[in-house]
Short mmCIF file of C-alpha atoms (C1' of nucleotides) in Angstrom, two decimals:
data_model
loop_
_atom_site.label_atom_id
_atom_site.label_comp_id
_atom_site.label_asym_id
_atom_site.label_seq_id
_atom_site.Cartn_x
_atom_site.Cartn_y
_atom_site.Cartn_z
CA MET A 9 0.00 0.00 0.00
CA PHE A 10 1.39 3.41 -0.96
CA PRO A 11 0.86 6.38 1.37
CA GLY A 12 -1.59 8.12 -0.98
CA GLU A 13 -3.76 5.03 -1.14
CA LYS A 14 -4.78 4.94 2.49
CA GLU A 15 -8.20 6.46 1.87
CA ILE A 16 -9.08 3.69 -0.56
CA TYR A 17 -8.65 1.07 2.13
CA PHE A 18 -9.36 2.68 5.50
CA ASN A 19 -13.10 3.16 5.11
CA VAL A 20 -14.55 -0.05 6.48
CA ALA A 21 -16.30 -0.55 9.83
CA ILE A 22 -16.05 -3.43 12.30
CA SER A 23 -19.00 -4.87 14.15
CA VAL A 24 -19.28 -7.82 16.45
CA SER A 25 -22.24 -10.12 16.93
CA LEU A 26 -22.82 -12.57 19.70
CA VAL A 27 -24.56 -15.92 19.53
CA LEU A 28 -25.39 -16.48 23.16
CA PHE A 29 -26.49 -20.01 23.95
CA GLY A 30 -28.52 -20.55 27.09
CA PHE A 31 -29.99 -23.74 28.53
CA ASP A 32 -32.97 -23.52 30.83
CA GLY A 33 -32.77 -27.11 32.07
CA GLU A 34 -35.15 -28.22 29.39
CA LYS A 35 -34.36 -26.42 26.19
CA LEU A 36 -31.40 -24.84 24.51
CA ARG A 37 -32.05 -21.25 23.48
CA ILE A 38 -30.40 -18.30 21.75
CA LEU A 39 -30.74 -14.67 22.81
CA LEU A 40 -32.26 -12.31 20.22
CA ARG A 41 -33.44 -8.75 20.25
CA LYS A 42 -35.61 -6.57 18.06
CA LYS A 43 -33.92 -3.80 16.15
CA LYS A 44 -35.04 -0.26 16.94
CA ARG A 45 -33.12 1.89 14.50
CA GLU A 46 -32.46 1.88 10.80
CA PRO A 47 -31.58 -0.22 8.95
CA PHE A 48 -34.26 -2.93 9.31
CA PRO A 49 -36.26 -1.52 12.27
CA GLY A 50 -38.45 -4.18 13.83
CA ALA A 51 -36.34 -7.06 12.61
CA TRP A 52 -34.96 -9.71 14.95
CA LEU A 53 -31.23 -9.91 15.24
CA LEU A 54 -28.30 -11.02 17.35
CA PRO A 55 -26.87 -8.75 20.05
CA SER A 56 -24.32 -6.70 18.14
CA MET A 57 -22.27 -3.56 18.33
CA TYR A 58 -19.97 -1.46 16.22
CA ILE A 59 -16.31 -1.18 17.19
CA LYS A 60 -14.39 2.06 16.91
CA SER A 61 -11.02 1.90 15.24
CA ASP A 62 -9.13 2.42 18.47
CA GLU A 63 -11.13 -0.08 20.52
CA GLY A 64 -9.89 -3.54 21.40
CA ILE A 65 -12.34 -6.20 20.36
CA ASP A 66 -11.88 -8.71 23.16
CA SER A 67 -12.70 -6.17 25.83
CA LYS A 68 -15.75 -4.92 23.94
CA VAL A 69 -16.97 -8.46 23.42
CA GLY A 70 -16.42 -9.10 27.11
CA LYS A 71 -18.63 -6.14 27.89
CA LEU A 72 -21.27 -7.26 25.41
CA VAL A 73 -21.32 -10.66 27.06
CA PHE A 74 -21.57 -9.16 30.51
CA VAL A 75 -24.40 -6.83 29.56
CA HIS A 76 -26.42 -9.80 28.37
CA THR A 77 -25.49 -12.40 30.96
CA GLN A 78 -24.73 -10.40 34.14
CA LYS A 79 -22.07 -13.02 34.78
CA GLU A 80 -18.28 -13.16 34.72
CA HIS A 81 -16.13 -16.10 33.59
CA ILE A 82 -18.29 -16.96 30.64
CA PHE A 83 -16.96 -19.22 27.88
CA VAL A 84 -16.54 -17.02 24.77
CA GLU A 85 -14.91 -17.89 21.45
CA GLN A 86 -14.66 -16.24 18.06
CA LEU A 87 -16.50 -17.97 15.24
CA LYS A 88 -15.17 -16.17 12.18
CA ALA A 89 -15.56 -12.96 10.20
CA PHE A 90 -18.61 -12.41 8.01
CA ALA A 91 -17.60 -9.87 5.44
CA LYS A 92 -19.75 -9.92 2.33
CA VAL A 93 -19.81 -6.57 0.53
CA PHE A 94 -23.51 -5.90 0.84
CA ARG A 95 -24.25 -7.18 4.32
CA ASN A 96 -25.11 -3.74 5.66
CA PRO A 97 -26.69 -0.81 3.80
CA LEU A 98 -24.64 1.75 5.77
CA GLY A 99 -21.40 0.71 4.13
CA ARG A 100 -18.85 -2.06 4.20
CA VAL A 101 -19.02 -3.66 7.61
CA VAL A 102 -16.97 -6.66 8.65
CA ASN A 103 -18.84 -8.57 11.28
CA ILE A 104 -16.71 -10.63 13.62
CA ALA A 105 -19.01 -13.18 15.19
CA TYR A 106 -18.57 -14.73 18.62
CA TYR A 107 -20.47 -17.29 20.59
CA ALA A 108 -20.78 -17.83 24.31
CA THR A 109 -22.54 -20.20 26.68
CA VAL A 110 -24.48 -19.30 29.81
CA LYS A 111 -26.63 -20.97 32.43
CA LEU A 112 -30.10 -19.61 31.83
CA ASP A 113 -31.79 -19.11 35.20
CA ASP A 114 -34.93 -17.17 36.13
CA LYS A 115 -32.96 -14.09 37.12
CA LEU A 116 -31.26 -13.92 33.73
CA TRP A 117 -34.55 -14.59 31.98
CA GLU A 118 -36.04 -11.56 33.76
CA HIS A 119 -33.00 -9.42 33.04
CA SER A 120 -33.28 -10.17 29.33
CA LYS A 121 -36.99 -9.50 29.37
CA ASP A 122 -36.39 -6.11 31.00
CA ARG A 123 -34.01 -5.28 28.19
CA GLY A 124 -36.60 -6.25 25.58
CA GLU A 125 -34.67 -9.32 24.55
CA GLU A 126 -35.86 -12.89 24.20
CA TRP A 127 -34.47 -16.36 24.57
CA ILE A 128 -35.66 -18.16 21.46
CA GLU A 129 -35.70 -21.93 21.18
CA TYR A 130 -32.75 -23.44 19.37
CA SER A 131 -34.97 -25.05 16.75
CA LYS A 132 -37.30 -22.08 16.28
CA ILE A 133 -35.03 -19.27 15.19
CA PRO A 134 -36.98 -16.79 13.02
CA ASP A 135 -35.68 -14.89 9.99
CA LEU A 136 -33.16 -12.35 11.16
CA ALA A 137 -31.73 -9.10 9.84
CA PHE A 138 -28.45 -8.96 7.90
CA ASP A 139 -26.82 -12.37 7.57
CA HIS A 140 -27.50 -13.31 11.17
CA ASN A 141 -29.20 -16.57 10.29
CA GLU A 142 -26.02 -17.65 8.57
CA ILE A 143 -24.05 -16.73 11.68
CA ILE A 144 -26.35 -18.78 13.90
CA ASP A 145 -26.07 -21.78 11.60
CA TYR A 146 -22.33 -21.52 11.80
CA ALA A 147 -22.46 -21.18 15.58
CA LYS A 148 -24.64 -24.27 15.89
CA GLU A 149 -22.12 -26.28 13.93
CA ARG A 150 -19.32 -25.03 16.12
CA LEU A 151 -21.23 -25.84 19.29
CA LYS A 152 -21.88 -29.32 17.97
CA ARG A 153 -18.20 -29.93 17.40
CA ARG A 154 -17.09 -28.39 20.67
CA VAL A 155 -19.62 -30.21 22.74
CA LYS A 156 -18.29 -33.47 21.36
CA ARG A 157 -14.73 -32.86 22.41
CA ARG A 158 -14.88 -30.66 25.44
CA PRO A 159 -17.26 -30.54 28.33
CA ILE A 160 -18.54 -27.10 27.44
CA GLY A 161 -22.00 -28.50 27.93
CA PHE A 162 -21.42 -28.07 31.63
CA TYR A 163 -21.04 -24.33 31.26
CA LEU A 164 -24.64 -24.25 30.09
CA LEU A 165 -26.02 -26.04 33.11
CA PRO A 166 -26.68 -24.81 36.62
CA GLU A 167 -24.14 -25.83 39.23
CA HIS A 168 -26.29 -28.80 40.16
CA PHE A 169 -28.04 -30.73 37.44
CA THR A 170 -29.65 -34.07 36.75
CA ILE A 171 -28.37 -36.57 34.23
CA SER A 172 -31.59 -36.13 32.25
CA GLN A 173 -30.95 -32.42 31.90
CA LEU A 174 -27.43 -33.10 30.71
CA GLN A 175 -28.69 -35.66 28.23
CA LYS A 176 -31.34 -33.30 26.88
CA LEU A 177 -28.68 -30.68 26.35
CA TYR A 178 -26.48 -33.07 24.41
CA GLU A 179 -29.41 -34.34 22.39
CA THR A 180 -30.36 -30.82 21.36
CA ALA A 181 -26.85 -29.69 20.56
CA LEU A 182 -25.98 -32.83 18.62
CA ASN A 183 -29.45 -33.13 17.15
CA ARG A 184 -29.92 -36.82 17.82
CA GLU A 185 -31.47 -39.02 20.45
CA MET A 186 -29.36 -41.08 22.76
CA ASP A 187 -29.88 -44.18 24.80
CA LYS A 188 -30.30 -43.39 28.47
CA ARG A 189 -28.18 -46.24 29.76
CA ASN A 190 -25.36 -45.73 27.32
CA PHE A 191 -25.39 -42.03 28.02
CA ARG A 192 -25.08 -42.55 31.74
CA LYS A 193 -22.35 -45.12 31.29
CA LYS A 194 -20.33 -42.73 29.20
CA ILE A 195 -20.81 -39.75 31.46
CA PHE A 196 -19.91 -41.65 34.60
CA ASN A 197 -16.96 -43.24 32.87
CA SER A 198 -15.62 -39.82 31.99
CA GLN A 199 -15.15 -39.15 35.71
CA LEU A 200 -16.06 -35.53 35.14
CA ILE A 201 -19.11 -35.32 37.31
CA VAL A 202 -19.58 -35.98 40.99
CA GLU A 203 -22.71 -36.90 42.85
CA THR A 204 -24.10 -34.48 45.40
CA ASP A 205 -26.55 -35.34 48.17
CA LEU A 206 -29.16 -33.06 46.65
CA THR A 207 -32.16 -34.13 44.65
CA ASP A 208 -34.53 -32.53 42.20
CA ASN A 209 -38.16 -33.48 41.92
CA SER A 210 -39.42 -30.72 39.68
CA ALA A 211 -39.45 -32.82 36.53
CA SER A 212 -40.76 -36.10 37.80
CA ARG A 213 -42.72 -37.81 40.55
CA LYS A 214 -39.67 -39.72 41.51
CA SER A 215 -36.87 -37.41 42.50
CA ALA A 216 -33.60 -37.33 40.61
CA LYS A 217 -30.09 -37.09 41.97
CA LEU A 218 -28.24 -33.87 41.33
CA TYR A 219 -24.64 -33.90 40.11
CA LYS A 220 -22.00 -31.30 39.58
CA PHE A 221 -19.13 -30.85 37.18
CA ASP A 222 -15.72 -31.71 38.59
CA GLU A 223 -13.79 -28.81 37.14
CA GLU A 224 -10.60 -29.63 38.98
CA LYS A 225 -10.50 -33.11 37.56
CA TYR A 226 -11.18 -31.74 34.12
CA GLU A 227 -8.19 -29.40 34.36
CA LYS A 228 -6.01 -32.33 35.28
CA LEU A 229 -7.27 -34.55 32.50
CA SER A 230 -7.25 -31.92 29.78
CA SER A 231 -3.68 -30.93 30.55
CA LYS A 232 -2.78 -34.52 29.71
CA GLY A 233 -4.33 -34.24 26.24
CA TYR A 234 -7.65 -35.69 27.23
CA ASP A 235 -10.40 -36.16 24.68
CA PHE A 236 -14.00 -36.18 25.69
CA LEU A 237 -15.64 -37.30 22.48
CA PHE A 238 -19.29 -38.12 22.02
CA MET B 17 -25.16 4.30 14.85
CA PHE B 18 -26.43 7.76 14.03
CA PRO B 19 -25.79 9.29 10.60
CA GLY B 20 -23.26 11.81 11.93
CA GLU B 21 -21.22 9.09 13.55
CA LYS B 22 -20.24 7.28 10.39
CA GLU B 23 -16.72 8.75 10.29
CA ILE B 24 -15.95 7.39 13.75
CA TYR B 25 -16.50 3.84 12.58
CA PHE B 26 -15.75 3.68 8.87
CA ASN B 27 -11.98 4.09 9.03
CA VAL B 28 -10.70 0.55 9.34
CA ALA B 29 -9.03 -1.53 6.63
CA ILE B 30 -9.43 -5.21 5.76
CA SER B 31 -6.57 -7.46 4.82
CA VAL B 32 -6.46 -11.16 4.15
CA SER B 33 -3.61 -13.55 4.82
CA LEU B 34 -3.18 -17.04 3.50
CA VAL B 35 -1.59 -20.00 5.23
CA LEU B 36 -0.84 -22.22 2.27
CA PHE B 37 0.10 -25.77 3.22
CA GLY B 38 2.04 -27.80 0.69
CA PHE B 39 3.33 -31.35 0.91
CA ASP B 40 6.28 -32.38 -1.21
CA GLY B 41 5.89 -36.12 -0.65
CA GLU B 42 8.26 -35.98 2.25
CA LYS B 43 7.61 -32.86 4.25
CA LEU B 44 4.75 -30.54 5.00
CA ARG B 45 5.58 -26.91 4.26
CA ILE B 46 4.10 -23.42 4.41
CA LEU B 47 4.60 -20.71 1.81
CA LEU B 48 6.24 -17.51 3.03
CA ARG B 49 7.57 -14.43 1.35
CA LYS B 50 9.86 -11.56 2.28
CA LYS B 51 8.31 -8.15 2.68
CA LYS B 52 9.58 -5.45 0.33
CA ARG B 53 7.79 -2.30 1.46
CA GLU B 54 7.16 -0.58 4.76
CA PRO B 55 6.24 -1.53 7.37
CA PHE B 56 8.79 -4.22 8.32
CA PRO B 57 10.80 -4.41 5.06
CA GLY B 58 12.87 -7.59 4.92
CA ALA B 59 10.67 -9.50 7.34
CA TRP B 60 9.15 -12.86 6.51
CA LEU B 61 5.39 -12.99 6.29
CA LEU B 62 2.39 -14.82 4.93
CA PRO B 63 1.05 -14.01 1.46
CA SER B 64 -1.39 -11.20 2.20
CA MET B 65 -3.30 -8.41 0.54
CA TYR B 66 -5.47 -5.46 1.42
CA ILE B 67 -9.11 -5.50 0.38
CA LYS B 68 -10.90 -2.41 -0.90
CA SER B 69 -14.25 -1.64 0.63
CA ASP B 70 -16.16 -2.58 -2.51
CA GLU B 71 -14.31 -5.83 -3.13
CA GLY B 72 -15.70 -9.25 -2.32
CA ILE B 73 -13.36 -11.22 -0.14
CA ASP B 74 -13.97 -14.71 -1.46
CA SER B 75 -13.08 -13.75 -4.99
CA LYS B 76 -9.95 -11.89 -3.87
CA VAL B 77 -8.88 -14.84 -1.75
CA GLY B 78 -9.51 -17.10 -4.72
CA LYS B 79 -7.17 -14.94 -6.77
CA LEU B 80 -4.56 -14.89 -4.03
CA VAL B 81 -4.69 -18.67 -3.90
CA PHE B 82 -4.42 -18.96 -7.66
CA VAL B 83 -1.46 -16.59 -7.88
CA HIS B 84 0.44 -18.78 -5.44
CA THR B 85 -0.66 -22.22 -6.53
CA GLN B 86 -1.37 -21.88 -10.27
CA LYS B 87 -4.15 -24.38 -9.65
CA GLU B 88 -7.94 -24.28 -9.58
CA HIS B 89 -10.21 -26.26 -7.22
CA ILE B 90 -8.03 -25.77 -4.18
CA PHE B 91 -9.42 -26.41 -0.72
CA VAL B 92 -9.72 -23.03 1.02
CA GLU B 93 -11.35 -22.18 4.34
CA GLN B 94 -11.47 -19.13 6.57
CA LEU B 95 -9.68 -19.45 9.90
CA LYS B 96 -10.89 -16.38 11.76
CA ALA B 97 -10.32 -12.65 12.03
CA PHE B 98 -7.24 -11.28 13.75
CA ALA B 99 -8.09 -7.80 14.85
CA LYS B 100 -5.92 -6.48 17.63
CA VAL B 101 -5.70 -2.69 17.67
CA PHE B 102 -1.97 -2.40 17.10
CA ARG B 103 -1.35 -5.19 14.65
CA ASN B 104 -0.33 -2.81 11.88
CA PRO B 105 1.40 0.58 12.18
CA LEU B 106 -0.52 2.01 9.21
CA GLY B 107 -3.80 2.01 11.10
CA ARG B 108 -6.47 -0.37 12.30
CA VAL B 109 -6.42 -3.38 10.04
CA VAL B 110 -8.62 -6.40 10.50
CA ASN B 111 -6.87 -9.42 9.07
CA ILE B 112 -9.12 -12.22 7.92
CA ALA B 113 -6.95 -15.31 7.75
CA TYR B 114 -7.51 -18.25 5.43
CA TYR B 115 -5.75 -21.52 4.88
CA ALA B 116 -5.51 -23.73 1.84
CA THR B 117 -3.90 -26.99 0.85
CA VAL B 118 -1.98 -27.74 -2.32
CA LYS B 119 0.06 -30.53 -3.87
CA LEU B 120 3.59 -29.22 -3.93
CA ASP B 121 5.26 -30.40 -7.14
CA ASP B 122 8.45 -29.28 -8.83
CA LYS B 123 6.62 -26.91 -11.14
CA LEU B 124 4.99 -25.11 -8.25
CA TRP B 125 8.26 -25.06 -6.34
CA GLU B 126 9.86 -23.27 -9.31
CA HIS B 127 6.94 -20.92 -9.67
CA SER B 128 7.25 -19.86 -6.04
CA LYS B 129 10.99 -19.46 -6.38
CA ASP B 130 10.48 -17.18 -9.39
CA ARG B 131 8.19 -15.03 -7.28
CA GLY B 132 10.80 -14.81 -4.50
CA GLU B 133 8.73 -16.96 -2.17
CA GLU B 134 9.75 -20.02 -0.20
CA TRP B 135 8.21 -23.20 1.06
CA ILE B 136 9.35 -23.42 4.66
CA GLU B 137 9.25 -26.63 6.66
CA TYR B 138 6.25 -26.99 8.94
CA SER B 139 8.42 -27.29 12.04
CA LYS B 140 10.89 -24.57 11.09
CA ILE B 141 8.78 -21.46 10.73
CA PRO B 142 10.85 -18.34 11.53
CA ASP B 143 9.67 -15.21 13.31
CA LEU B 144 7.25 -13.37 11.06
CA ALA B 145 6.00 -9.81 10.71
CA PHE B 146 2.76 -8.63 12.33
CA ASP B 147 0.98 -11.42 14.19
CA HIS B 148 1.57 -13.95 11.45
CA ASN B 149 3.13 -16.52 13.76
CA GLU B 150 -0.08 -16.53 15.75
CA ILE B 151 -2.03 -17.06 12.54
CA ILE B 152 0.14 -20.01 11.56
CA ASP B 153 -0.25 -21.60 14.97
CA TYR B 154 -3.99 -21.28 14.64
CA ALA B 155 -3.87 -22.73 11.14
CA LYS B 156 -1.84 -25.72 12.32
CA GLU B 157 -4.42 -26.47 14.96
CA ARG B 158 -7.19 -26.23 12.41
CA LEU B 159 -5.35 -28.51 10.00
CA LYS B 160 -4.86 -31.03 12.78
CA ARG B 161 -8.55 -31.11 13.54
CA ARG B 162 -9.63 -31.17 9.92
CA VAL B 163 -7.23 -33.88 8.93
CA LYS B 164 -8.69 -36.08 11.64
CA ARG B 165 -12.24 -35.83 10.41
CA ARG B 166 -12.05 -35.28 6.71
CA PRO B 167 -9.72 -36.64 4.11
CA ILE B 168 -8.24 -33.24 3.31
CA GLY B 169 -4.86 -34.88 3.55
CA PHE B 170 -5.50 -36.18 0.06
CA TYR B 171 -5.68 -32.66 -1.32
CA LEU B 172 -2.06 -32.25 -0.30
CA LEU B 173 -0.82 -35.30 -2.14
CA PRO B 174 -0.20 -35.85 -5.82
CA GLU B 175 -2.83 -37.80 -7.68
CA HIS B 176 -0.87 -40.99 -7.15
CA PHE B 177 0.85 -41.55 -3.84
CA THR B 178 2.31 -44.29 -1.69
CA ILE B 179 0.96 -45.28 1.70
CA SER B 180 4.22 -44.14 3.27
CA GLN B 181 3.79 -40.67 1.89
CA LEU B 182 0.27 -40.52 3.23
CA GLN B 183 1.44 -41.72 6.61
CA LYS B 184 4.24 -39.15 6.75
CA LEU B 185 1.73 -36.45 6.01
CA TYR B 186 -0.56 -37.56 8.83
CA GLU B 187 2.34 -37.91 11.21
CA THR B 188 3.48 -34.36 10.52
CA ALA B 189 0.04 -32.82 10.70
CA LEU B 190 -0.94 -34.66 13.87
CA ASN B 191 2.53 -34.43 15.33
CA ARG B 192 2.82 -38.06 16.42
CA GLU B 193 4.22 -41.29 15.09
CA MET B 194 1.96 -44.06 13.96
CA ASP B 195 2.30 -47.79 13.56
CA LYS B 196 2.67 -48.79 9.93
CA ARG B 197 0.39 -51.81 10.10
CA ASN B 198 -2.34 -50.07 12.02
CA PHE B 199 -2.16 -47.10 9.70
CA ARG B 200 -2.57 -49.27 6.62
CA LYS B 201 -5.40 -51.18 8.22
CA LYS B 202 -7.26 -47.98 8.96
CA ILE B 203 -6.69 -46.40 5.58
CA PHE B 204 -7.77 -49.48 3.65
CA ASN B 205 -10.75 -49.95 5.89
CA SER B 206 -11.90 -46.45 5.09
CA GLN B 207 -12.41 -47.52 1.48
CA LEU B 208 -11.32 -44.10 0.33
CA ILE B 209 -8.29 -45.09 -1.66
CA VAL B 210 -7.96 -47.37 -4.64
CA GLU B 211 -4.94 -49.22 -5.87
CA THR B 212 -3.48 -48.30 -9.24
CA ASP B 213 -1.15 -50.47 -11.31
CA LEU B 214 1.60 -47.89 -11.00
CA THR B 215 4.60 -48.08 -8.72
CA ASP B 216 7.12 -45.69 -7.27
CA ASN B 217 10.71 -46.62 -6.57
CA SER B 218 12.17 -43.24 -5.84
CA ALA B 219 12.23 -43.66 -2.09
CA SER B 220 13.32 -47.25 -1.67
CA ARG B 221 15.08 -50.16 -3.33
CA LYS B 222 11.87 -52.07 -3.41
CA SER B 223 9.17 -50.27 -5.35
CA ALA B 224 5.97 -49.16 -3.66
CA LYS B 225 2.44 -49.39 -4.96
CA LEU B 226 0.77 -46.13 -5.87
CA TYR B 227 -2.77 -45.41 -4.78
CA LYS B 228 -5.26 -42.71 -5.50
CA PHE B 229 -8.04 -41.06 -3.59
CA ASP B 230 -11.53 -42.29 -4.48
CA GLU B 231 -13.28 -38.95 -4.54
CA GLU B 232 -16.55 -40.37 -5.82
CA LYS B 233 -16.79 -42.79 -2.94
CA TYR B 234 -15.96 -40.01 -0.51
CA GLU B 235 -18.83 -37.90 -1.84
CA LYS B 236 -21.20 -40.80 -1.31
CA LEU B 237 -19.99 -41.53 2.18
CA SER B 238 -19.84 -37.95 3.35
CA SER B 239 -23.36 -37.23 2.20
CA LYS B 240 -24.42 -39.98 4.61
CA GLY B 241 -22.79 -38.21 7.55
CA TYR B 242 -19.58 -40.14 7.36
CA ASP B 243 -16.80 -39.51 9.84
CA PHE B 244 -13.21 -40.22 8.98
CA LEU B 245 -11.57 -39.84 12.37
CA PHE B 246 -7.95 -40.52 13.16
"C1'" DT C 29 -54.14 -46.96 39.90
"C1'" DC C 30 -51.67 -44.93 36.59
"C1'" DA C 31 -48.74 -41.75 34.19
"C1'" DA C 32 -44.13 -39.94 34.01
"C1'" DA C 33 -39.53 -39.81 34.65
"C1'" DA C 34 -35.57 -42.30 37.36
"C1'" DG C 35 -32.58 -45.77 37.50
"C1'" DT C 36 -30.06 -50.05 36.30
"C1'" DG C 37 -26.58 -54.69 33.21
"C1'" DT C 38 -25.52 -57.72 29.75
"C1'" DT C 39 -24.22 -59.15 25.26
"C1'" DC C 40 -22.31 -58.43 20.92
"C1'" DT C 41 -19.80 -55.81 17.56
"C1'" DT C 42 -16.49 -52.66 16.24
"C1'" DT C 43 -12.41 -50.29 16.78
"C1'" DG C 44 -7.91 -49.45 18.65
"C1'" DT C 45 -3.33 -50.93 19.94
"C1'" DA C 46 0.79 -53.47 20.63
"C1'" DC C 47 4.03 -56.00 18.45
"C1'" DA C 48 8.27 -58.59 14.66
"C1'" DC C 49 9.60 -60.53 10.69
"C1'" DC C 50 10.49 -61.40 5.60
"C1'" DC C 51 10.88 -59.17 0.86
"C1'" DA C 52 12.88 -56.89 -3.16
"C1'" DT C 53 16.47 -54.48 -4.96
"C1'" DG C 54 20.19 -50.88 -5.88
"C1'" DT C 55 24.68 -50.05 -4.28
"C1'" DA D 1 26.19 -58.78 1.47
"C1'" DC D 2 23.82 -55.29 3.30
"C1'" DA D 3 21.07 -51.26 3.95
"C1'" DT D 4 16.64 -49.25 2.93
"C1'" DG D 5 12.05 -48.83 2.90
"C1'" DG D 6 7.82 -52.11 1.47
"C1'" DG D 7 4.70 -55.08 2.99
"C1'" DT D 8 2.02 -58.33 6.10
"C1'" DG D 9 -1.35 -60.84 10.74
"C1'" DT D 10 -2.71 -61.86 15.32
"C1'" DA D 11 -4.26 -61.37 19.95
"C1'" DC D 12 -5.92 -58.58 23.46
"C1'" DA D 13 -8.31 -54.39 25.26
"C1'" DA D 14 -11.52 -50.71 24.98
"C1'" DA D 15 -15.43 -48.47 23.44
"C1'" DG D 16 -19.87 -48.31 21.20
"C1'" DA D 17 -24.62 -49.95 20.34
"C1'" DA D 18 -28.74 -52.46 21.09
"C1'" DC D 19 -32.01 -53.67 24.22
"C1'" DA D 20 -36.49 -53.92 28.75
"C1'" DC D 21 -37.88 -53.87 33.05
"C1'" DT D 22 -38.58 -52.08 38.03
"C1'" DT D 23 -39.09 -47.99 41.12
"C1'" DT D 24 -41.16 -43.91 43.08
"C1'" DT D 25 -44.75 -40.89 43.88
"C1'" DG D 26 -48.01 -36.94 42.80
"C1'" DA D 27 -52.31 -36.48 40.68
#
DNA sequence: TCAAAAGTGTTCTTTGTACACCCATGT
DNA sequence: ACATGGGTGTACAAAGAACACTTTTGA
């Protein structure tokens, strides 16, 4: 690039979008909001923001995640850049898409509601503005792959969870049904969850044992090149 | 974004970089060139280019790949965006990194030489300009994962190849040694390669059978949700 | 008493892994 | 004759897949 050419190149904007996955114990969901301003007022879309040229992206994404989750230590990862020429009528905008996972509890549900945002079921995503449907499809694929190899499923669950909840989460993310006995065998074999003395009887007449994720053990295993693999 | 704010955001540039993997039958390599202009003249770096705000990225990346490979139908995939604030002294530049795989034959070797570029050994990558080392590390991880699940290794090999060559490729990409017998068992079981009546005696006193990738069969299998998996 | 989810084992098949020797041939 | 890479089989271990019944208890 020659000095006089700078104007030809430095006239693009950066935005980030966030595919936030939440699991309510029953269903996997994605957070969406309705657009207020031009372009596309009234359309559904992913939580997004523009980035100024002197702003670091990681910190802005961290803030975006916090605003929508009210939690720290959330798993966040970049998906990729979406950069088609005509994505956005305002001009050339490169959208760098991220995804994150959060435990979706009642408090968070209320918080999102107060902000005018909604947790939409994983399998019922409506038509969105821009290319956000494409971004969600990509995020779902990534989640599928990650969930197979790393226990990120646990980051979607409350601290204490039943095996059924865990199985439902995996079934949704991987989009297939699993055998209850084989699932339990595999999970217990993995040594990554520990029994608690708590029970849950909200979902059934018979009460179910609650388990929790053994994060310490996971750190140990993963540092030895451990593979989870569903 | 309000209309008056456009200038605050639309002053970023897009660049693309390419991690081009080539396999010469013996060693896996990455194409690098030496920078001529500011910033960082003389430094090694990945083939890269700036993108104008009205240019489509896929087509420009396609051209970048063609310029360096002289081949069509190359496997290309986006890695992710690298977008730290101070990557580039000229201003805020978002680098969208791609990787591609190519069969590295003598003709291509010469072509690269003529362009002043070099195919550097996978394990001997020097310090590069910008954040290009980080990009290569990311690309290596991606290649490792991809090579495990899809037969993209074949896109790195000549049309006809020996099992030893294939094994060397996998060993480099996955960074571990494998047992010859088990490797052959697995490869033949996969049904993805077919024997030819050609032989190669360049590497050994005894001549080795040449095989080729059965692309048709792969299409069939992969449409049925086939998993390769090393 | 019955509906709804919890919990539990065995068998068979498939896949992975460890391991050592002879072969063909160019020098 | 020997060095170099080519080529082959078996036995054991581990993981995956298919499959059905009993238990608890709130309504």
